[in-house]
Coordinates of C-alpha atoms in Angstrom, one line a residue:
M1471 CA 10.3 -3.9 -15.8
E1472 CA 9.2 -5.2 -19.3
G1473 CA 5.6 -5.0 -18.1
Y1474 CA 5.9 -1.3 -17.4
I1475 CA 7.5 -0.7 -20.7
V1476 CA 4.7 -2.5 -22.5
Q1477 CA 2.1 -0.5 -20.5
L1478 CA 3.8 2.8 -21.2
S1479 CA 3.9 2.0 -24.9
T1480 CA 0.1 2.0 -24.9
L1481 CA 0.2 5.8 -24.6
S1482 CA -1.3 7.3 -27.7
S1483 CA 1.4 9.8 -28.7
P1484 CA 5.0 10.9 -27.9
S1485 CA 3.6 14.1 -26.3
K1486 CA 1.5 12.1 -23.9
T1487 CA 4.5 10.0 -23.0
S1488 CA 6.6 13.2 -22.4
A1489 CA 3.8 14.7 -20.3
A1490 CA 3.6 11.5 -18.2
G1491 CA 7.3 11.5 -17.8
L1492 CA 7.5 15.1 -16.7
M1493 CA 4.8 14.5 -14.1
L1494 CA 6.6 11.4 -12.8
I1495 CA 9.9 13.3 -12.5
A1496 CA 8.2 16.2 -10.7
T1497 CA 6.4 13.8 -8.4
A1498 CA 9.7 12.0 -7.6
I1499 CA 11.3 15.4 -6.7
F1500 CA 8.4 16.3 -4.5
A1501 CA 8.4 12.9 -2.8
S1502 CA 12.1 13.2 -2.0
T1503 CA 11.6 16.4 0.0
A1504 CA 10.5 14.3 3.1
I1505 CA 13.6 12.0 2.8
D1506 CA 16.6 14.3 2.7
A1507 CA 17.4 18.0 3.3
W1508 CA 18.8 18.8 -0.1
L1509 CA 17.0 21.8 -1.6
L1510 CA 19.0 25.1 -1.1
D1511 CA 19.6 24.2 2.6
L1512 CA 16.0 25.0 3.5
D1513 CA 14.2 23.8 6.6
W1514 CA 11.9 20.9 6.3
H1515 CA 8.6 22.9 5.8
N1516 CA 10.1 25.3 3.3
Q1517 CA 11.8 22.4 1.3
Q1518 CA 8.5 20.5 1.1
R1519 CA 6.7 23.7 0.1
A1520 CA 9.2 24.2 -2.7
G1521 CA 8.8 20.6 -3.8
Q1522 CA 5.0 21.1 -3.8
L1523 CA 5.3 24.3 -5.9
I1524 CA 7.6 22.5 -8.4
L1525 CA 5.1 19.7 -8.9
L1526 CA 2.1 22.1 -9.2
A1527 CA 4.0 24.3 -11.7
T1528 CA 4.9 21.3 -13.8
A1529 CA 1.3 20.1 -13.8
A1530 CA 0.1 23.6 -14.8
A1531 CA 2.6 23.7 -17.6
V1532 CA 1.6 20.2 -18.9
A1533 CA -2.1 21.1 -18.6
M1534 CA -1.6 23.8 -21.3
W1535 CA -1.1 21.1 -23.9
R1536 CA -2.4 17.8 -22.5
P1537 CA -6.1 17.1 -21.7
L1538 CA -7.3 16.7 -18.2
Q1539 CA -9.9 14.4 -16.8
T1540 CA -13.3 15.6 -18.0
V1541 CA -15.8 16.3 -15.2
S1542 CA -19.5 16.5 -15.2
P1543 CA -21.2 19.8 -16.2
L1544 CA -22.3 20.4 -12.6
T1545 CA -18.9 19.8 -11.1
F1546 CA -17.4 22.0 -13.8
S1547 CA -19.8 24.8 -13.0
L1548 CA -19.1 24.5 -9.3
T1549 CA -15.4 24.6 -10.0
I1550 CA -15.7 27.8 -12.0
A1551 CA -17.8 29.3 -9.2
A1552 CA -15.2 28.4 -6.5
L1553 CA -12.3 29.8 -8.4
L1554 CA -14.1 33.0 -9.3
L1555 CA -15.3 33.5 -5.8
G1556 CA -11.7 32.9 -4.5
A1557 CA -10.3 35.3 -7.1
Y1558 CA -12.8 38.1 -6.2
S1559 CA -12.1 37.5 -2.5
S1560 CA -8.4 37.8 -3.2
I1561 CA -8.9 41.1 -5.0
R1562 CA -10.7 42.5 -2.0
A1563 CA -8.2 41.2 0.5
D1564 CA -5.7 43.4 2.4
Y1565 CA -2.8 41.6 0.8
P1566 CA -4.0 40.5 -2.7
A1567 CA -0.6 39.2 -3.8
W1568 CA -0.5 36.8 -0.9
A1569 CA -4.2 35.8 -1.4
F1570 CA -3.5 34.9 -5.0
K1571 CA -0.5 32.8 -3.9
E1572 CA -2.8 30.7 -1.7
L1573 CA -5.4 30.6 -4.5
S1574 CA -2.8 29.4 -7.0
I1575 CA -1.9 26.5 -4.7
Y1576 CA -5.6 25.4 -4.5
A1577 CA -5.9 25.8 -8.3
G1578 CA -2.6 24.0 -8.9
S1579 CA -3.7 21.1 -6.7
L1580 CA -7.0 20.9 -8.7
I1581 CA -5.0 20.9 -12.0
T1582 CA -2.7 18.2 -10.7
A1583 CA -5.6 15.9 -9.6
L1584 CA -7.4 16.4 -13.0
L1585 CA -4.1 15.8 -15.0
I1586 CA -3.4 12.6 -13.0
G1587 CA -7.0 11.6 -13.4
N1588 CA -6.4 11.5 -17.2
A1589 CA -2.8 10.3 -17.3
A1590 CA -3.1 7.6 -14.6
K1591 CA -5.7 5.6 -16.6
V1592 CA -2.5 3.9 -17.8
P1593 CA -1.8 1.3 -15.2
A1594 CA 2.0 1.9 -15.3
I1595 CA 1.5 5.6 -14.2
Q1596 CA -0.7 4.5 -11.3
S1597 CA 1.9 1.9 -10.2
W1598 CA 4.7 4.4 -10.3
L1599 CA 2.8 7.1 -8.3
I1600 CA 1.9 4.6 -5.6
R1601 CA 5.5 3.3 -5.6
F1602 CA 6.8 6.9 -5.0
F1603 CA 4.4 7.2 -2.2
L1604 CA 5.4 3.9 -0.6
I1605 CA 9.1 4.5 -1.1
S1606 CA 9.1 7.9 0.6
T1607 CA 7.1 6.6 3.6
A1608 CA 9.2 3.5 3.8
A1609 CA 12.3 5.7 4.0
T1610 CA 10.6 7.7 6.8
A1611 CA 10.0 4.4 8.8
W1612 CA 13.5 3.2 8.1
M1613 CA 15.1 6.4 9.4
F1614 CA 12.9 6.3 12.5
A1615 CA 14.1 2.8 13.2
T1616 CA 17.7 3.8 12.5
Y1617 CA 17.6 6.8 14.8
Y1618 CA 16.0 4.7 17.5
S1619 CA 18.9 2.2 17.3
V1620 CA 21.5 5.0 17.5
A1621 CA 19.7 6.7 20.4
L1622 CA 20.0 3.6 22.5
H1623 CA 23.8 3.7 22.3
I1624 CA 24.7 7.4 22.6
E1625 CA 26.1 8.7 25.9
T1626 CA 22.9 10.3 27.0
P1627 CA 20.1 8.3 25.5
N1628 CA 16.9 10.3 24.6
L1629 CA 14.1 8.1 23.4
D1630 CA 11.7 10.8 22.4
P1631 CA 9.7 9.9 19.2
Y1632 CA 9.6 13.5 18.3
L1633 CA 13.4 13.6 18.1
L1634 CA 13.6 10.3 16.2
L1635 CA 11.4 11.3 13.2
Y1636 CA 13.3 12.8 10.3
G1637 CA 11.8 14.8 7.4
F1638 CA 9.0 16.9 9.0
D1639 CA 9.2 20.3 10.5
N1640 CA 6.8 19.1 13.2
P1641 CA 6.7 15.2 13.6
R1642 CA 2.9 15.4 14.2
F1643 CA 2.5 16.3 10.5
L1644 CA 3.4 12.8 9.6
G1645 CA 0.0 11.7 11.0
Q1646 CA -1.6 13.8 8.2
L1647 CA 0.3 11.6 5.7
Q1648 CA -0.4 8.4 7.6
V1649 CA -4.2 8.7 7.2
L1650 CA -3.6 8.4 3.4
L1651 CA -0.9 5.8 3.8
L1652 CA -2.3 3.2 6.2
P1653 CA -5.2 2.0 4.1
I1654 CA -3.1 1.9 0.9
L1655 CA -0.4 -0.2 2.7
L1656 CA -3.1 -2.7 3.9
A1657 CA -4.5 -2.9 0.3
K1658 CA -1.0 -3.5 -1.2
M1659 CA -0.2 -6.1 1.4
A1660 CA -3.5 -8.0 0.6
E1661 CA -2.8 -7.7 -3.1
M1662 CA 0.7 -9.0 -2.8
R1663 CA -0.3 -11.8 -0.5
D1664 CA -3.1 -12.9 -2.9
K1665 CA -0.5 -13.0 -5.7
K1666 CA 1.8 -15.1 -3.4
S1667 CA 4.5 -12.5 -3.7
A1668 CA 7.5 -13.1 -1.4
Y1669 CA 7.6 -9.4 -0.5
W1670 CA 4.3 -9.0 1.2
P1671 CA 5.8 -9.5 4.7
L1672 CA 7.9 -6.4 4.0
I1673 CA 4.7 -4.4 3.5
F1674 CA 3.3 -5.9 6.6
A1675 CA 6.4 -4.9 8.6
L1676 CA 6.2 -1.4 7.2
L1677 CA 2.5 -1.1 8.1
I1678 CA 3.3 -2.2 11.7
M1679 CA 6.1 0.3 12.0
H1680 CA 3.9 3.2 10.8
W1681 CA 1.3 2.2 13.3
C1682 CA 4.0 2.1 16.0
I1683 CA 5.0 5.6 15.0
A1684 CA 1.4 6.8 15.0
W1685 CA 0.9 5.5 18.6
S1686 CA 4.3 7.1 19.6
L1687 CA 3.3 10.5 18.3
G1688 CA 0.0 10.3 20.1
G1689 CA -2.0 12.2 17.5
R1690 CA -5.7 12.0 18.6
G1691 CA -7.1 13.4 15.4
M1692 CA -5.1 11.0 13.2
L1693 CA -6.2 7.9 15.2
A1694 CA -9.8 9.0 15.3
A1695 CA -10.0 9.9 11.6
A1696 CA -8.3 6.6 10.6
F1697 CA -10.6 4.4 12.6
T1698 CA -13.7 6.3 11.8
A1699 CA -13.1 6.1 8.1
H1700 CA -12.3 2.4 8.3
F1701 CA -15.6 1.9 10.2
V1702 CA -17.7 4.0 7.9
V1703 CA -16.7 1.8 4.9
I1704 CA -18.6 -1.1 6.5
L1705 CA -21.8 0.9 6.1
I1706 CA -21.2 1.0 2.4
R1707 CA -20.7 -2.8 2.1
R1708 CA -20.8 -5.2 5.0
S1709 CA -18.1 -7.4 3.5
Y1710 CA -15.6 -4.6 4.1
W1711 CA -15.6 -5.5 7.8
R1712 CA -12.5 -7.5 6.9
I1713 CA -10.7 -4.3 6.0
F1714 CA -11.6 -2.7 9.4
A1715 CA -10.6 -5.9 11.2
G1716 CA -7.4 -6.2 9.3
Q1717 CA -6.4 -2.7 10.1
A1718 CA -7.4 -3.0 13.7
V1719 CA -5.2 -6.2 14.1
V1720 CA -2.2 -4.4 12.5
A1721 CA -2.8 -1.4 14.7
A1722 CA -2.7 -3.7 17.7
F1723 CA 0.7 -5.1 16.6
G1724 CA 1.9 -1.5 16.2
L1725 CA 0.8 -0.7 19.7
L1726 CA 2.6 -3.7 21.0
L1727 CA 5.8 -2.6 19.2
H1728 CA 5.4 0.8 20.6
V1729 CA 5.2 -0.6 24.1
V1730 CA 8.3 -2.8 23.5
L1731 CA 10.3 0.1 22.0
F1732 CA 9.3 2.9 24.5
V1733 CA 8.4 1.0 27.7
A1734 CA 9.9 -2.5 27.9
I1735 CA 13.4 -1.8 26.4
P1736 CA 14.0 1.5 28.2
D1737 CA 12.9 -0.2 31.5
W1738 CA 15.3 -3.1 30.8
M1739 CA 18.2 -0.8 29.9
G1740 CA 17.4 1.7 32.7
I1741 CA 17.1 4.7 30.4
D1742 CA 14.4 7.3 30.1
A1743 CA 11.8 7.4 27.3
T1744 CA 9.1 9.9 26.4
T1745 CA 5.7 8.5 25.8
R1746 CA 2.6 10.4 24.7
S1747 CA -0.9 9.3 25.2
A1748 CA -3.6 9.8 22.6
I1749 CA -6.2 10.0 25.3
R1750 CA -6.3 13.7 26.2
S1751 CA -9.4 15.8 26.8
S1752 CA -8.0 19.3 26.1
L1753 CA -8.4 21.1 22.8
S1754 CA -4.7 22.2 22.9
G1755 CA -5.7 25.8 22.3
R1756 CA -8.0 25.1 19.3
E1757 CA -11.0 26.7 21.0
T1758 CA -9.1 30.0 20.8
I1759 CA -8.1 29.8 17.1
W1760 CA -11.5 28.5 16.2
L1761 CA -13.1 31.5 17.8
I1762 CA -10.8 33.8 15.9
A1763 CA -11.8 32.2 12.7
W1764 CA -15.5 32.5 13.5
E1765 CA -15.1 36.1 14.4
M1766 CA -13.4 36.7 11.1
F1767 CA -16.3 35.0 9.3
T1768 CA -18.9 37.1 11.0
R1769 CA -17.1 40.3 9.9
N1770 CA -17.0 39.2 6.3
P1771 CA -19.6 36.4 6.0
I1772 CA -20.2 36.5 2.2
L1773 CA -16.7 36.6 0.6
G1774 CA -14.4 36.2 3.6
T1775 CA -11.2 38.2 4.4
G1776 CA -9.3 36.6 1.5
P1777 CA -7.4 33.3 1.0
L1778 CA -4.4 33.0 3.5
H1779 CA -5.6 36.0 5.5
Y1780 CA -6.2 34.1 8.7
S1781 CA -2.4 34.4 8.8
A1782 CA -2.6 38.2 8.6
V1783 CA -3.8 38.6 12.1
W1784 CA -1.2 37.4 14.7
N1785 CA -2.2 35.1 17.5
H1786 CA 0.2 33.3 19.9
I1787 CA -1.0 29.8 18.8
A1788 CA -1.1 29.2 15.1
A1789 CA -1.2 30.8 11.6
H1790 CA -4.2 28.7 10.6
P1791 CA -7.3 27.6 12.5
H1792 CA -6.8 23.8 12.4
Q1793 CA -10.4 23.4 11.1
L1794 CA -11.0 23.3 7.4
L1795 CA -14.6 24.6 7.3
L1796 CA -13.8 27.5 9.6
Q1797 CA -10.8 28.3 7.5
W1798 CA -12.8 28.4 4.4
L1799 CA -15.6 30.4 6.0
A1800 CA -13.1 33.0 7.5
E1801 CA -11.0 33.3 4.3
W1802 CA -13.2 32.4 1.4
G1803 CA -16.6 33.3 2.8
A1804 CA -19.9 31.4 3.0
L1805 CA -20.6 31.2 -0.8
A1806 CA -17.3 29.6 -1.7
T1807 CA -17.5 27.3 1.3
I1808 CA -20.9 26.0 0.2
V1809 CA -19.5 25.4 -3.3
L1810 CA -16.3 23.7 -2.0
V1811 CA -18.3 21.5 0.4
T1812 CA -20.7 20.5 -2.4
I1813 CA -17.8 19.5 -4.6
S1814 CA -16.2 17.4 -1.8
V1815 CA -19.5 15.7 -0.8
K1816 CA -20.3 15.0 -4.5
G1817 CA -16.9 13.3 -5.0
L1818 CA -17.2 11.2 -1.8
L1819 CA -20.7 10.0 -2.8
H1820 CA -19.5 9.1 -6.3
G1821 CA -16.6 7.1 -4.7
A1822 CA -19.0 5.4 -2.2
R1823 CA -21.3 4.3 -5.1
F1824 CA -18.3 3.0 -7.0
I1825 CA -17.0 0.8 -4.1
Q1826 CA -20.5 -0.4 -3.3
N1827 CA -19.8 -3.2 -5.8
E1828 CA -17.1 -5.6 -5.0
S1829 CA -14.1 -3.4 -5.7
K1830 CA -10.4 -4.0 -5.6
P1831 CA -8.8 -3.3 -2.2
I1832 CA -6.9 -0.4 -3.6
D1833 CA -10.1 1.4 -4.6
V1834 CA -11.6 1.0 -1.1
A1835 CA -8.2 2.1 0.4
I1836 CA -8.2 5.3 -1.7
W1837 CA -11.8 6.1 -0.5
I1838 CA -10.9 5.4 3.1
G1839 CA -7.8 7.6 2.8
I1840 CA -9.6 10.6 1.3
V1841 CA -12.4 10.3 4.0
S1842 CA -9.7 10.0 6.7
A1843 CA -7.9 13.1 5.4
L1844 CA -11.1 15.2 5.3
L1845 CA -12.0 14.1 8.8
L1846 CA -8.6 15.0 10.1
A1847 CA -8.8 18.4 8.4
Q1848 CA -11.6 19.2 10.9
V1849 CA -9.1 19.3 13.7
D1850 CA -5.8 19.8 12.0
G1851 CA -4.1 21.6 9.1
M1852 CA -4.4 18.8 6.6
L1853 CA -4.8 21.2 3.6
V1854 CA -2.3 23.7 5.0
M1855 CA 0.8 21.5 5.2
P1856 CA 2.4 21.1 1.7
Y1857 CA 3.5 17.5 1.8
P1858 CA 0.3 15.7 2.9
S1859 CA -2.0 18.1 1.1
T1860 CA -0.2 17.5 -2.2
W1861 CA -0.3 13.7 -1.7
L1862 CA -4.0 14.1 -1.1
A1863 CA -4.3 15.8 -4.5
I1864 CA -2.4 13.0 -6.1
I1865 CA -4.6 10.3 -4.4
C1866 CA -7.7 12.2 -5.6
G1867 CA -6.2 12.1 -9.1
L1868 CA -5.8 8.3 -8.8
A1869 CA -9.4 8.1 -7.7
L1870 CA -10.5 10.0 -10.8
A1871 CA -8.4 7.7 -13.0
R1872 CA -9.9 4.6 -11.5
W1873 CA -13.5 5.7 -10.8
T1874 CA -14.4 7.8 -13.8
P1875 CA -14.6 6.9 -17.5
A1876 CA -12.3 8.4 -20.1
L1877 CA -14.4 11.0 -21.8
A1878 CA -13.5 13.2 -24.7
P1879 CA -12.6 16.7 -23.3
S1880 CA -15.2 19.3 -24.0
L1881 CA -14.1 22.6 -25.6
S1882 CA -15.3 24.7 -22.7
Q1883 CA -13.4 22.6 -20.1
T1884 CA -10.3 22.5 -22.3
C1885 CA -10.2 26.3 -22.7
F1886 CA -11.0 27.0 -19.1
F1887 CA -8.5 24.7 -17.5
R1888 CA -5.8 25.8 -20.0
C1889 CA -6.4 29.4 -18.9
V1890 CA -6.3 28.3 -15.2
G1891 CA -3.1 26.3 -15.9
F1892 CA -1.4 29.2 -17.6
T1893 CA -2.3 31.5 -14.7
V1894 CA -1.1 29.0 -12.0
F1895 CA 2.1 28.5 -13.9
I1896 CA 2.9 32.2 -14.0
L1897 CA 2.0 32.7 -10.3
I1898 CA 3.9 29.7 -9.0
T1899 CA 6.9 30.2 -11.2
N1900 CA 7.1 33.7 -10.0
I1901 CA 7.1 32.5 -6.4
L1902 CA 9.9 30.0 -7.1
L1903 CA 12.1 32.4 -9.1
T1904 CA 11.6 35.6 -7.0
E1905 CA 11.0 34.3 -3.4
L1906 CA 12.7 31.0 -3.0
P1907 CA 16.3 32.2 -3.6
H1908 CA 15.9 35.0 -1.0
L1909 CA 13.6 33.2 1.4
K1910 CA 16.1 32.9 4.3
K1911 CA 16.9 36.7 4.2
A1912 CA 13.2 37.5 3.9
E1913 CA 12.2 35.4 6.9
Q1914 CA 15.1 36.8 9.0
A1915 CA 14.0 40.3 8.2
F1916 CA 10.4 39.5 9.0
H1917 CA 11.3 38.1 12.4
E1918 CA 13.5 41.0 13.3
T1919 CA 10.7 43.4 12.4
N1920 CA 7.8 41.6 14.0
E1921 CA 9.4 39.7 16.9
I1922 CA 7.0 36.7 16.6
G1923 CA 7.3 33.0 16.1
S1924 CA 6.7 31.1 12.9
P1925 CA 4.0 28.5 12.8
P1926 CA 3.9 27.2 9.2
R1927 CA 1.4 28.3 6.6
L1928 CA 2.8 29.2 3.2
W1929 CA 6.5 29.5 4.0
S1930 CA 7.5 28.6 7.6
Q1931 CA 7.4 32.3 8.3
G1932 CA 3.8 31.6 8.9
W1933 CA 2.5 35.2 9.0
I1934 CA 2.0 37.3 5.9
P1935 CA 3.0 41.1 6.0
M1936 CA 1.6 42.8 9.0
P1937 CA 2.4 45.6 11.5
N1938 CA 4.6 44.9 14.5
K1939 CA 2.9 42.7 17.1
S1940 CA 3.3 45.5 19.7
S1941 CA 1.1 47.8 17.7
Q1942 CA -1.7 45.3 17.3

């Protein structure tokens, strides 16, 4: 503990210390929303959305007086273009208020990443952020193991992994978090083993458990994204084959544990268990929602229908297209999509150049995690779900802190991001104060009026105001 106090004391001013403290507190609140149902008796998705908005609003408030990570002039120009295009598309949308809510989440995530990029240059801040991440995911694994043990001894055992996973509206959403988690867990295990820490076997056990959960949930996209990203890093530096091999070995242990828990033990005890194979050929309805997104894009190819507005046209499958590029094309339009893709590719290439040299395992893990998340976003709602998407913003902030130099903030960037932070703070605070307290009543009224289900998007209501389904 003394080491962390010494590191925190290196902060240059009391205001910087208070800013870091506020961010750590807000991050801890956000992280806890996957551990326990505590916030106003909300369901899991809505609680995690509320936790996300609390963190983003805090970051936006802090950004009004603390500097953010300075970015290159090109990245700054592209960021301005993306936000302005999103704002103009929102003004033109059928439901501008809802479009600006979605835009505020994107802008708030950007502010959060840039703020962490500056604050986390202090090693103590990095350590605490990673600790919050690992503690929340360790709690998830612990509860999975606990519920499994309980399920073996109840009167009618039901060994279904989807019923044993606590903290997510849909257990499959955990896979979106695991693509970020698994490489970081492997890096932390290697780091602790090299330091001869007595606790590295605990990280190893946690890694195996999460791989067991991943195999149990049978998420094809998650498994494909994780293995692809771990393989791609070998192309950057051949010596990183050890990372791929290490993760593959742990994945094999996780698969073995899955077989023991959901095949061997149930057969031995004579009880039923549900298993899900990751080898499936169907698109699970994605071809339908992808086509809807493409048709929306062709009707408004330049500026799109407006952020969040895929959720304004009801379909029987999902409130988002489970494909990030199609979502951007349909909602933001071609111009904004080109800008957003350019920013993403530019960041990934910068990270690849950074880890081309012999980097610390955590740097390689961060790059693998970000690549895995973007790959998974091509077949799943990685940037739609509040918990994994916000952790992605935090991980991107850690990448900025570790991979970019500390530069003096330019006046133009300071003024621009303070204006963005102020706007985001007003919009998100309004959501928290006016919508959150009445959310249950609003959702009940929506369902009574529209008589449709509620795949998650912003709130678990899923769909934004629209005519009755029967009139569509």
